[in-house]
C-alpha positions as a Python dict, from the first residue, in 0.01 Angstrom:
ca = {
    (1, 'M'): (0, 0, 0),
    (2, 'D'): (-7, -68, 382),
    (3, 'D'): (-153, 165, 556),
    (4, 'E'): (187, 218, 731),
    (5, 'S'): (294, 459, 480),
    (6, 'Q'): (-82, 643, 392),
    (7, 'Q'): (10, 1046, 522),
    (8, 'P'): (-361, 1234, 656),
    (9, 'N'): (-507, 1448, 312),
    (10, 'P'): (-787, 1680, 533),
    (11, 'S'): (-835, 1803, 156),
    (12, 'A'): (-1005, 1484, 41),
    (13, 'H'): (-1229, 1484, 315),
    (14, 'R'): (-1286, 1841, 231),
    (15, 'S'): (-1334, 1788, -107),
    (16, 'F'): (-1658, 1534, -48),
    (17, 'H'): (-1803, 1723, 163),
    (18, 'P'): (-1903, 2044, 4),
    (19, 'D'): (-2232, 2161, 185),
    (20, 'K'): (-1947, 2216, 499),
    (21, 'Y'): (-1640, 2361, 376),
    (22, 'A'): (-1760, 2502, 80),
    (23, 'P'): (-1797, 2887, 97),
    (24, 'E'): (-2120, 3079, 12),
    (25, 'P'): (-2228, 3158, -310),
    (26, 'D'): (-2156, 3497, -492),
    (27, 'K'): (-2430, 3750, -466),
    (28, 'P'): (-2631, 3761, -850),
    (29, 'R'): (-2511, 4084, -1048),
    (30, 'K'): (-2797, 4341, -1028),
    (31, 'V'): (-2888, 4416, -1397),
    (32, 'P'): (-2876, 4829, -1406),
    (33, 'T'): (-3118, 5050, -1533),
    (34, 'K'): (-3187, 5223, -1812),
    (35, 'A'): (-3107, 5556, -1606),
    (36, 'E'): (-2835, 5350, -1413),
    (37, 'K'): (-2672, 5308, -1808),
    (38, 'E'): (-2673, 5683, -1915),
    (39, 'A'): (-2541, 5815, -1595),
    (40, 'S'): (-2241, 5563, -1635),
    (41, 'G'): (-2239, 5674, -2000),
    (42, 'V'): (-2197, 6126, -1922),
    (43, 'G'): (-1823, 6251, -1964),
    (44, 'T'): (-1689, 5908, -2148),
    (45, 'P'): (-1552, 6034, -2521),
    (46, 'S'): (-1733, 5848, -2778),
    (47, 'D'): (-1468, 5880, -3067),
    (48, 'S'): (-1090, 5781, -3133),
    (49, 'L'): (-836, 6017, -3064),
    (50, 'T'): (-621, 5807, -3394),
    (51, 'A'): (-687, 5745, -3687),
    (52, 'S'): (-765, 5395, -3801),
    (53, 'G'): (-510, 5284, -4118),
    (54, 'E'): (-807, 5374, -4429),
    (55, 'D'): (-828, 5716, -4312),
    (56, 'R'): (-436, 5799, -4268),
    (57, 'G'): (-201, 5931, -4549),
    (58, 'K'): (-21, 5676, -4801),
    (59, 'S'): (323, 5643, -4744),
    (60, 'E'): (581, 5650, -4890),
    (61, 'G'): (709, 5372, -5149),
    (62, 'M'): (289, 5205, -5087),
    (63, 'H'): (72, 5207, -5367),
    (64, 'D'): (-285, 5082, -5353),
    (65, 'T'): (-491, 4851, -5541),
    (66, 'G'): (-799, 4894, -5506),
    (67, 'R'): (-1069, 4735, -5277),
    (68, 'R'): (-1120, 4363, -5210),
    (69, 'G'): (-1355, 4099, -5148),
    (70, 'E'): (-1651, 4082, -4997),
    (71, 'S'): (-1557, 4360, -4683),
    (72, 'R'): (-1407, 4601, -4967),
    (73, 'R'): (-1089, 4672, -4778),
    (74, 'P'): (-826, 4877, -4905),
    (75, 'S'): (-503, 4629, -5012),
    (76, 'G'): (-244, 4785, -5160),
    (77, 'K'): (159, 4680, -5173),
    (78, 'K'): (500, 4817, -5152),
    (79, 'D'): (839, 4916, -5357),
    (80, 'A'): (1135, 4871, -5280),
    (81, 'S'): (1155, 5225, -5144),
    (82, 'A'): (911, 5137, -4841),
    (83, 'Y'): (1089, 4823, -4673),
    (84, 'T'): (1367, 4986, -4690),
    (85, 'G'): (1315, 5368, -4689),
    (86, 'V'): (1569, 5420, -4993),
    (87, 'N'): (1487, 5515, -5333),
    (88, 'P'): (1702, 5254, -5502),
    (89, 'D'): (1657, 5470, -5855),
    (90, 'D'): (1894, 5731, -5532),
    (91, 'S'): (2245, 5506, -5579),
    (92, 'P'): (2556, 5687, -5637),
    (93, 'A'): (2622, 5386, -5950),
    (94, 'G'): (2238, 5486, -6071),
    (95, 'D'): (2153, 5086, -6103),
    (96, 'G'): (2028, 5015, -5771),
    (97, 'S'): (2338, 4854, -5684),
    (98, 'R'): (2553, 4984, -5378),
}
């Protein structure tokens, strides 16, 4: 490229002179004292307002299959009524068809 087609780029100059153009660094964060930590927790609810999935009641169509794995998390499976909300045995034909 020749010199006639280049445009001035002031940001390039600023990039290579940070001591002159860079903003002041942020102040380091103050570590709270033990008293400040305790005061910030006063009045804060510590209990959850909702029940976890393990503590909720059994849903229709869900079947418990015990606990699994090293974590011993509950496991289960669904039957057809859990997917549709309709018991397949209540069909007019009685054979599960529509």
